[in-house]
Amino acid sequence: MNFRWTRFHSRAAGLVLGLGLDRILGDPRQFHPVAGFGRAAGALEQRTYRDSRRAGALHTLVLVGAVTTVGAAASAVAGRRGPLLDTVVTASAAWVALGGTSLARTGSQMAEHLRNREIEAARTLLPSLCGRDPSVLDIDGLSRASLESIAENTSDATVGVVFWGAMAGVPGILGYRAVNTLDAMIGYRSPKYRRFGWFAARLDDVVNLAPARLTGAVTAAVSPAVGGRPSQSLRAWRLDASRHPSPNAGVAEATAAGALGVSLGGRTQYAHGVEIRPTLGAGRAPTPDDLDRAATLSVLVQVAATAVSAILAVTVGKAHVLVRER
């Protein structure tokens, strides 16, 4: 059987290498492209903001389209130069888009603050994980908020990146990250963004449908490594995920709750108001020690999902070749 290296093999290798770079280096410390995109999006918003869905949709499409076009151009140039450069470009895009290592490290740091009862330090750190109001949260509230964020952002910060990298290469990686960033910036249900951010939030829901379910499946599969059982994780998914207001966060959070043997949900306070979330999972309330387990679970899910996505990239490539040969 003859083996022929294709762009899809470069894509798979780039995803694995990108995860490795993220595990070793973490986020770029200076001139982070995602932060730069956020600043550019904020500057454009000063000109495009209107209290309307149409204005928000145009704002989102312009930004996502621009980033995806840059990714497509870079990918085309790399592809013409050979598989090595193609792999390096894919790996570089994946590295700057991934945020899983920083997420897990922040979760472990939060656990340490809470174990030492360093409440103010924990409250200061919470905005690095989520957009909730830390001033009203005690140790239990900070533990739950942090664990829910780790679970949800494992899907957003890693699984979505590698999934779309497998399906669409560099344009998929950068376009996905742009959508995810815009959802975080303008997708909140606040009076200012209820209309303007509607399209960004719905687009984020669409692009995360498959990654969230991959996250749920992988979470259940690796749950024994953190003392859980796949059956409990899948049960929480089946019974509880659909009650969450997000069609995707509910899957990631419910399966993590089942894997860790905790329950999530309840009163959730954001800057724009209070939401009462449904209970996910049937266990006890999470503790600081559970945050360490959640961070470990997150890393395991990241690695497993990247392996699955690398296989998916090659499978997509084979299907592409078969279609072209017909």
Short mmCIF file of C-alpha atoms in Angstrom, two decimals:
data_model
loop_
_atom_site.label_atom_id
_atom_site.label_comp_id
_atom_site.label_asym_id
_atom_site.label_seq_id
_atom_site.Cartn_x
_atom_site.Cartn_y
_atom_site.Cartn_z
CA MET A 1 0.00 0.00 0.00
CA ASN A 2 1.51 3.33 -1.11
CA PHE A 3 1.39 6.21 1.35
CA ARG A 4 1.01 9.65 -0.16
CA TRP A 5 1.47 12.70 2.09
CA THR A 6 -1.29 15.21 1.43
CA ARG A 7 -2.29 18.63 2.71
CA PHE A 8 -4.64 16.85 5.07
CA HIS A 9 -1.72 15.01 6.66
CA SER A 10 0.00 18.39 7.06
CA ARG A 11 -3.21 19.65 8.63
CA ALA A 12 -3.32 16.75 11.10
CA ALA A 13 0.36 17.12 11.97
CA GLY A 14 -0.08 20.87 12.43
CA LEU A 15 -2.94 20.39 14.88
CA VAL A 16 -0.90 18.00 17.01
CA LEU A 17 2.15 20.27 16.88
CA GLY A 18 0.00 23.29 17.72
CA LEU A 19 -1.34 21.58 20.81
CA GLY A 20 2.21 20.67 21.78
CA LEU A 21 3.29 24.30 21.47
CA ASP A 22 0.36 25.39 23.61
CA ARG A 23 1.22 22.79 26.25
CA ILE A 24 4.88 23.88 26.32
CA LEU A 25 4.62 27.63 25.79
CA GLY A 26 1.08 28.57 26.74
CA ASP A 27 -0.38 31.72 25.23
CA PRO A 28 1.97 34.17 23.49
CA ARG A 29 3.04 36.64 26.18
CA GLN A 30 3.25 39.67 23.91
CA PHE A 31 1.42 40.73 20.77
CA HIS A 32 -1.17 37.97 21.10
CA PRO A 33 -3.08 37.87 17.78
CA VAL A 34 -6.39 37.12 19.51
CA ALA A 35 -5.95 40.17 21.74
CA GLY A 36 -5.05 42.20 18.67
CA PHE A 37 -8.20 41.01 16.93
CA GLY A 38 -10.21 42.02 19.99
CA ARG A 39 -8.75 45.53 19.90
CA ALA A 40 -9.49 45.83 16.20
CA ALA A 41 -13.05 44.59 16.75
CA GLY A 42 -13.54 47.12 19.54
CA ALA A 43 -12.24 49.93 17.36
CA LEU A 44 -14.53 48.94 14.50
CA GLU A 45 -17.48 48.74 16.88
CA GLN A 46 -17.06 52.45 17.60
CA ARG A 47 -18.07 53.05 13.98
CA THR A 48 -20.50 50.21 13.32
CA TYR A 49 -22.52 50.03 16.54
CA ARG A 50 -26.25 50.51 16.15
CA ASP A 51 -28.98 49.03 18.30
CA SER A 52 -30.03 46.64 15.55
CA ARG A 53 -29.48 43.06 14.49
CA ARG A 54 -28.57 44.09 10.96
CA ALA A 55 -25.71 46.30 12.14
CA GLY A 56 -24.44 43.55 14.44
CA ALA A 57 -24.59 40.95 11.66
CA LEU A 58 -22.64 43.21 9.32
CA HIS A 59 -20.06 43.94 12.02
CA THR A 60 -19.60 40.21 12.68
CA LEU A 61 -19.46 39.16 9.03
CA VAL A 62 -16.89 41.81 8.13
CA LEU A 63 -14.56 40.78 10.95
CA VAL A 64 -14.95 37.03 10.55
CA GLY A 65 -14.69 37.32 6.77
CA ALA A 66 -11.50 39.35 6.99
CA VAL A 67 -9.81 36.90 9.36
CA THR A 68 -10.91 33.88 7.34
CA THR A 69 -9.60 35.49 4.14
CA VAL A 70 -6.21 36.08 5.75
CA GLY A 71 -6.17 32.46 6.87
CA ALA A 72 -7.07 31.23 3.39
CA ALA A 73 -4.33 33.34 1.80
CA ALA A 74 -1.69 32.13 4.26
CA SER A 75 -2.79 28.53 3.75
CA ALA A 76 -2.66 28.86 -0.05
CA VAL A 77 0.88 30.27 0.02
CA ALA A 78 2.06 27.58 2.45
CA GLY A 79 0.47 24.84 0.38
CA ARG A 80 2.37 25.91 -2.71
CA ARG A 81 5.67 25.93 -0.79
CA GLY A 82 5.41 22.36 0.40
CA PRO A 83 4.19 20.16 3.28
CA LEU A 84 6.72 21.38 5.85
CA LEU A 85 5.66 25.02 5.62
CA ASP A 86 2.02 23.94 5.41
CA THR A 87 2.43 22.06 8.71
CA VAL A 88 4.24 24.98 10.35
CA VAL A 89 1.56 27.49 9.32
CA THR A 90 -1.22 25.22 10.60
CA ALA A 91 0.66 24.67 13.86
CA SER A 92 1.23 28.40 14.31
CA ALA A 93 -2.43 29.20 13.71
CA ALA A 94 -3.50 26.47 16.13
CA TRP A 95 -1.05 27.63 18.79
CA VAL A 96 -2.24 31.25 18.78
CA ALA A 97 -5.90 30.18 18.72
CA LEU A 98 -5.67 27.56 21.48
CA GLY A 99 -6.12 28.62 25.08
CA GLY A 100 -6.38 25.32 26.90
CA THR A 101 -3.09 25.42 28.78
CA SER A 102 -3.75 28.86 30.22
CA LEU A 103 -7.27 27.74 31.11
CA ALA A 104 -6.07 24.70 33.08
CA ARG A 105 -3.30 26.65 34.78
CA THR A 106 -5.71 29.38 35.83
CA GLY A 107 -8.08 26.75 37.21
CA SER A 108 -5.29 25.23 39.32
CA GLN A 109 -4.25 28.68 40.51
CA MET A 110 -7.83 29.42 41.52
CA ALA A 111 -7.97 26.13 43.44
CA GLU A 112 -4.83 27.10 45.35
CA HIS A 113 -6.22 30.52 46.29
CA LEU A 114 -9.46 28.98 47.53
CA ARG A 115 -7.74 26.24 49.52
CA ASN A 116 -5.71 28.95 51.26
CA ARG A 117 -8.89 31.02 51.74
CA GLU A 118 -7.37 33.89 49.73
CA ILE A 119 -10.78 35.21 48.74
CA GLU A 120 -9.71 38.57 47.36
CA ALA A 121 -6.98 36.99 45.23
CA ALA A 122 -9.53 34.48 43.93
CA ARG A 123 -12.00 37.25 43.12
CA THR A 124 -9.29 39.15 41.27
CA LEU A 125 -8.47 36.04 39.24
CA LEU A 126 -12.06 35.11 38.34
CA PRO A 127 -12.39 37.54 35.37
CA SER A 128 -9.64 35.51 33.68
CA LEU A 129 -12.11 32.62 33.61
CA CYS A 130 -15.57 34.14 33.20
CA GLY A 131 -17.64 37.31 33.18
CA ARG A 132 -19.44 36.88 36.50
CA ASP A 133 -19.45 39.42 39.31
CA PRO A 134 -16.80 38.10 41.74
CA SER A 135 -17.66 40.55 44.51
CA VAL A 136 -20.81 38.61 45.47
CA LEU A 137 -19.19 35.14 45.46
CA ASP A 138 -17.83 33.18 48.42
CA ILE A 139 -15.62 30.09 48.26
CA ASP A 140 -18.48 27.85 47.14
CA GLY A 141 -19.61 30.34 44.51
CA LEU A 142 -16.09 30.90 43.21
CA SER A 143 -15.52 27.14 43.02
CA ARG A 144 -18.70 26.57 41.03
CA ALA A 145 -18.16 29.53 38.70
CA SER A 146 -14.59 28.46 38.00
CA LEU A 147 -15.47 24.83 37.36
CA GLU A 148 -18.31 25.73 35.02
CA SER A 149 -15.99 28.04 33.11
CA ILE A 150 -13.26 25.40 32.83
CA ALA A 151 -15.80 22.91 31.46
CA GLU A 152 -17.34 25.31 28.95
CA ASN A 153 -14.07 26.83 27.79
CA THR A 154 -12.42 23.46 27.29
CA SER A 155 -14.81 23.19 24.37
CA ASP A 156 -14.36 26.81 23.25
CA ALA A 157 -10.64 27.21 23.86
CA THR A 158 -9.44 23.91 22.44
CA VAL A 159 -11.92 21.43 21.03
CA GLY A 160 -13.58 23.94 18.70
CA VAL A 161 -10.20 25.07 17.41
CA VAL A 162 -8.91 21.59 16.56
CA PHE A 163 -12.26 20.42 15.19
CA TRP A 164 -12.52 23.31 12.74
CA GLY A 165 -8.84 22.98 11.99
CA ALA A 166 -9.51 19.39 10.93
CA MET A 167 -12.50 20.37 8.83
CA ALA A 168 -11.25 23.58 7.22
CA GLY A 169 -7.58 24.07 7.99
CA VAL A 170 -6.11 27.48 8.84
CA PRO A 171 -9.19 29.43 7.67
CA GLY A 172 -11.31 27.22 9.93
CA ILE A 173 -9.04 27.79 12.92
CA LEU A 174 -8.89 31.56 12.56
CA GLY A 175 -12.53 31.97 11.55
CA TYR A 176 -13.70 29.89 14.50
CA ARG A 177 -11.56 31.87 16.93
CA ALA A 178 -12.91 35.14 15.52
CA VAL A 179 -16.51 33.99 16.03
CA ASN A 180 -15.75 32.80 19.56
CA THR A 181 -14.02 36.07 20.46
CA LEU A 182 -16.86 38.20 19.12
CA ASP A 183 -19.38 36.15 21.08
CA ALA A 184 -17.38 36.86 24.24
CA MET A 185 -17.23 40.57 23.42
CA ILE A 186 -20.75 41.37 22.22
CA GLY A 187 -22.80 38.20 22.66
CA TYR A 188 -23.93 38.92 26.21
CA ARG A 189 -27.63 39.38 26.92
CA SER A 190 -27.17 42.95 28.11
CA PRO A 191 -29.42 45.81 26.97
CA LYS A 192 -26.60 47.24 24.83
CA TYR A 193 -25.86 44.02 22.97
CA ARG A 194 -29.22 42.27 22.97
CA ARG A 195 -29.73 43.25 19.32
CA PHE A 196 -26.23 44.14 18.14
CA GLY A 197 -24.71 40.94 19.54
CA TRP A 198 -27.54 38.61 18.51
CA PHE A 199 -25.93 37.41 15.29
CA ALA A 200 -22.52 36.82 16.88
CA ALA A 201 -24.13 34.77 19.65
CA ARG A 202 -26.22 32.68 17.26
CA LEU A 203 -23.27 32.13 14.92
CA ASP A 204 -21.20 30.97 17.89
CA ASP A 205 -23.97 28.51 18.78
CA VAL A 206 -23.90 27.09 15.25
CA VAL A 207 -20.13 26.66 14.94
CA ASN A 208 -19.95 25.03 18.37
CA LEU A 209 -22.69 22.43 17.84
CA ALA A 210 -20.27 19.70 16.74
CA PRO A 211 -17.30 20.66 18.97
CA ALA A 212 -19.45 20.71 22.11
CA ARG A 213 -20.71 17.22 21.42
CA LEU A 214 -17.20 16.00 20.70
CA THR A 215 -16.24 17.54 24.04
CA GLY A 216 -19.06 15.68 25.77
CA ALA A 217 -18.15 12.33 24.22
CA VAL A 218 -14.45 12.69 25.02
CA THR A 219 -15.21 13.89 28.57
CA ALA A 220 -17.22 10.75 29.22
CA ALA A 221 -14.50 8.57 27.70
CA VAL A 222 -11.67 9.96 29.85
CA SER A 223 -13.71 10.38 33.05
CA PRO A 224 -12.18 7.31 34.78
CA ALA A 225 -8.83 9.16 34.85
CA VAL A 226 -10.34 11.66 37.33
CA GLY A 227 -12.27 9.11 39.37
CA GLY A 228 -15.49 9.29 37.38
CA ARG A 229 -17.58 6.87 35.36
CA PRO A 230 -18.58 7.29 31.70
CA SER A 231 -22.12 6.19 32.55
CA GLN A 232 -22.54 9.05 35.03
CA SER A 233 -21.16 11.59 32.59
CA LEU A 234 -23.45 10.38 29.81
CA ARG A 235 -26.42 10.30 32.18
CA ALA A 236 -25.90 13.94 33.12
CA TRP A 237 -25.68 14.79 29.40
CA ARG A 238 -28.92 12.95 28.65
CA LEU A 239 -30.92 14.28 31.59
CA ASP A 240 -29.58 17.78 32.18
CA ALA A 241 -27.75 19.31 29.23
CA SER A 242 -30.85 20.36 27.31
CA ARG A 243 -32.11 22.42 30.27
CA HIS A 244 -29.14 24.79 30.04
CA PRO A 245 -29.87 28.06 28.15
CA SER A 246 -26.93 27.35 25.83
CA PRO A 247 -27.27 24.34 23.51
CA ASN A 248 -23.51 23.81 23.71
CA ALA A 249 -22.33 24.92 27.15
CA GLY A 250 -24.95 22.62 28.65
CA VAL A 251 -23.30 19.58 27.07
CA ALA A 252 -19.78 20.51 28.19
CA GLU A 253 -20.84 21.43 31.73
CA ALA A 254 -23.22 18.51 32.28
CA THR A 255 -20.73 15.88 31.14
CA ALA A 256 -17.99 17.45 33.28
CA ALA A 257 -20.32 17.51 36.29
CA GLY A 258 -21.13 13.83 35.80
CA ALA A 259 -17.46 12.93 35.32
CA LEU A 260 -16.42 14.77 38.49
CA GLY A 261 -19.40 13.69 40.61
CA VAL A 262 -20.55 17.24 41.34
CA SER A 263 -23.58 19.38 40.61
CA LEU A 264 -23.44 22.70 38.81
CA GLY A 265 -25.95 25.47 38.14
CA GLY A 266 -28.01 27.75 40.34
CA ARG A 267 -27.95 31.49 40.89
CA THR A 268 -25.49 33.06 38.45
CA GLN A 269 -24.71 36.76 38.66
CA TYR A 270 -23.24 38.69 35.74
CA ALA A 271 -22.56 42.40 35.40
CA HIS A 272 -25.78 42.71 33.36
CA GLY A 273 -27.98 40.85 35.84
CA VAL A 274 -28.84 37.56 37.53
CA GLU A 275 -29.71 34.26 35.84
CA ILE A 276 -31.03 31.14 37.58
CA ARG A 277 -29.38 28.18 35.90
CA PRO A 278 -30.76 24.62 36.03
CA THR A 279 -28.94 21.99 38.05
CA LEU A 280 -26.48 19.90 36.04
CA GLY A 281 -25.32 16.60 37.52
CA ALA A 282 -26.50 14.80 40.62
CA GLY A 283 -23.49 15.09 42.92
CA ARG A 284 -22.36 17.38 45.71
CA ALA A 285 -21.39 21.03 45.42
CA PRO A 286 -17.90 21.50 43.95
CA THR A 287 -14.95 22.24 46.22
CA PRO A 288 -11.52 23.79 45.50
CA ASP A 289 -10.07 20.28 45.18
CA ASP A 290 -12.56 19.60 42.41
CA LEU A 291 -11.05 22.49 40.46
CA ASP A 292 -7.75 20.63 40.30
CA ARG A 293 -9.60 17.57 39.03
CA ALA A 294 -11.43 19.75 36.50
CA ALA A 295 -8.12 21.18 35.28
CA THR A 296 -6.75 17.65 34.84
CA LEU A 297 -9.94 16.60 33.06
CA SER A 298 -9.64 19.61 30.76
CA VAL A 299 -6.09 18.69 29.74
CA LEU A 300 -7.10 15.09 29.06
CA VAL A 301 -10.04 16.22 26.93
CA GLN A 302 -7.80 18.60 24.99
CA VAL A 303 -5.29 15.88 24.16
CA ALA A 304 -7.93 13.28 23.26
CA ALA A 305 -9.96 15.73 21.14
CA THR A 306 -6.84 16.77 19.25
CA ALA A 307 -6.04 13.13 18.50
CA VAL A 308 -9.59 12.59 17.26
CA SER A 309 -9.40 15.75 15.16
CA ALA A 310 -6.10 14.70 13.60
CA ILE A 311 -7.71 11.42 12.56
CA LEU A 312 -10.72 13.35 11.28
CA ALA A 313 -8.45 15.59 9.18
CA VAL A 314 -6.91 12.58 7.44
CA THR A 315 -10.34 10.99 6.98
CA VAL A 316 -11.67 14.18 5.40
CA GLY A 317 -8.63 14.18 3.13
CA LYS A 318 -9.28 10.61 1.98
CA ALA A 319 -12.92 11.45 1.29
CA HIS A 320 -11.80 14.50 -0.67
CA VAL A 321 -9.45 12.39 -2.80
CA LEU A 322 -12.18 9.81 -3.49
CA VAL A 323 -14.60 12.52 -4.61
CA ARG A 324 -12.02 14.06 -6.94
CA GLU A 325 -11.14 10.70 -8.48
CA ARG A 326 -14.73 9.87 -9.36
#
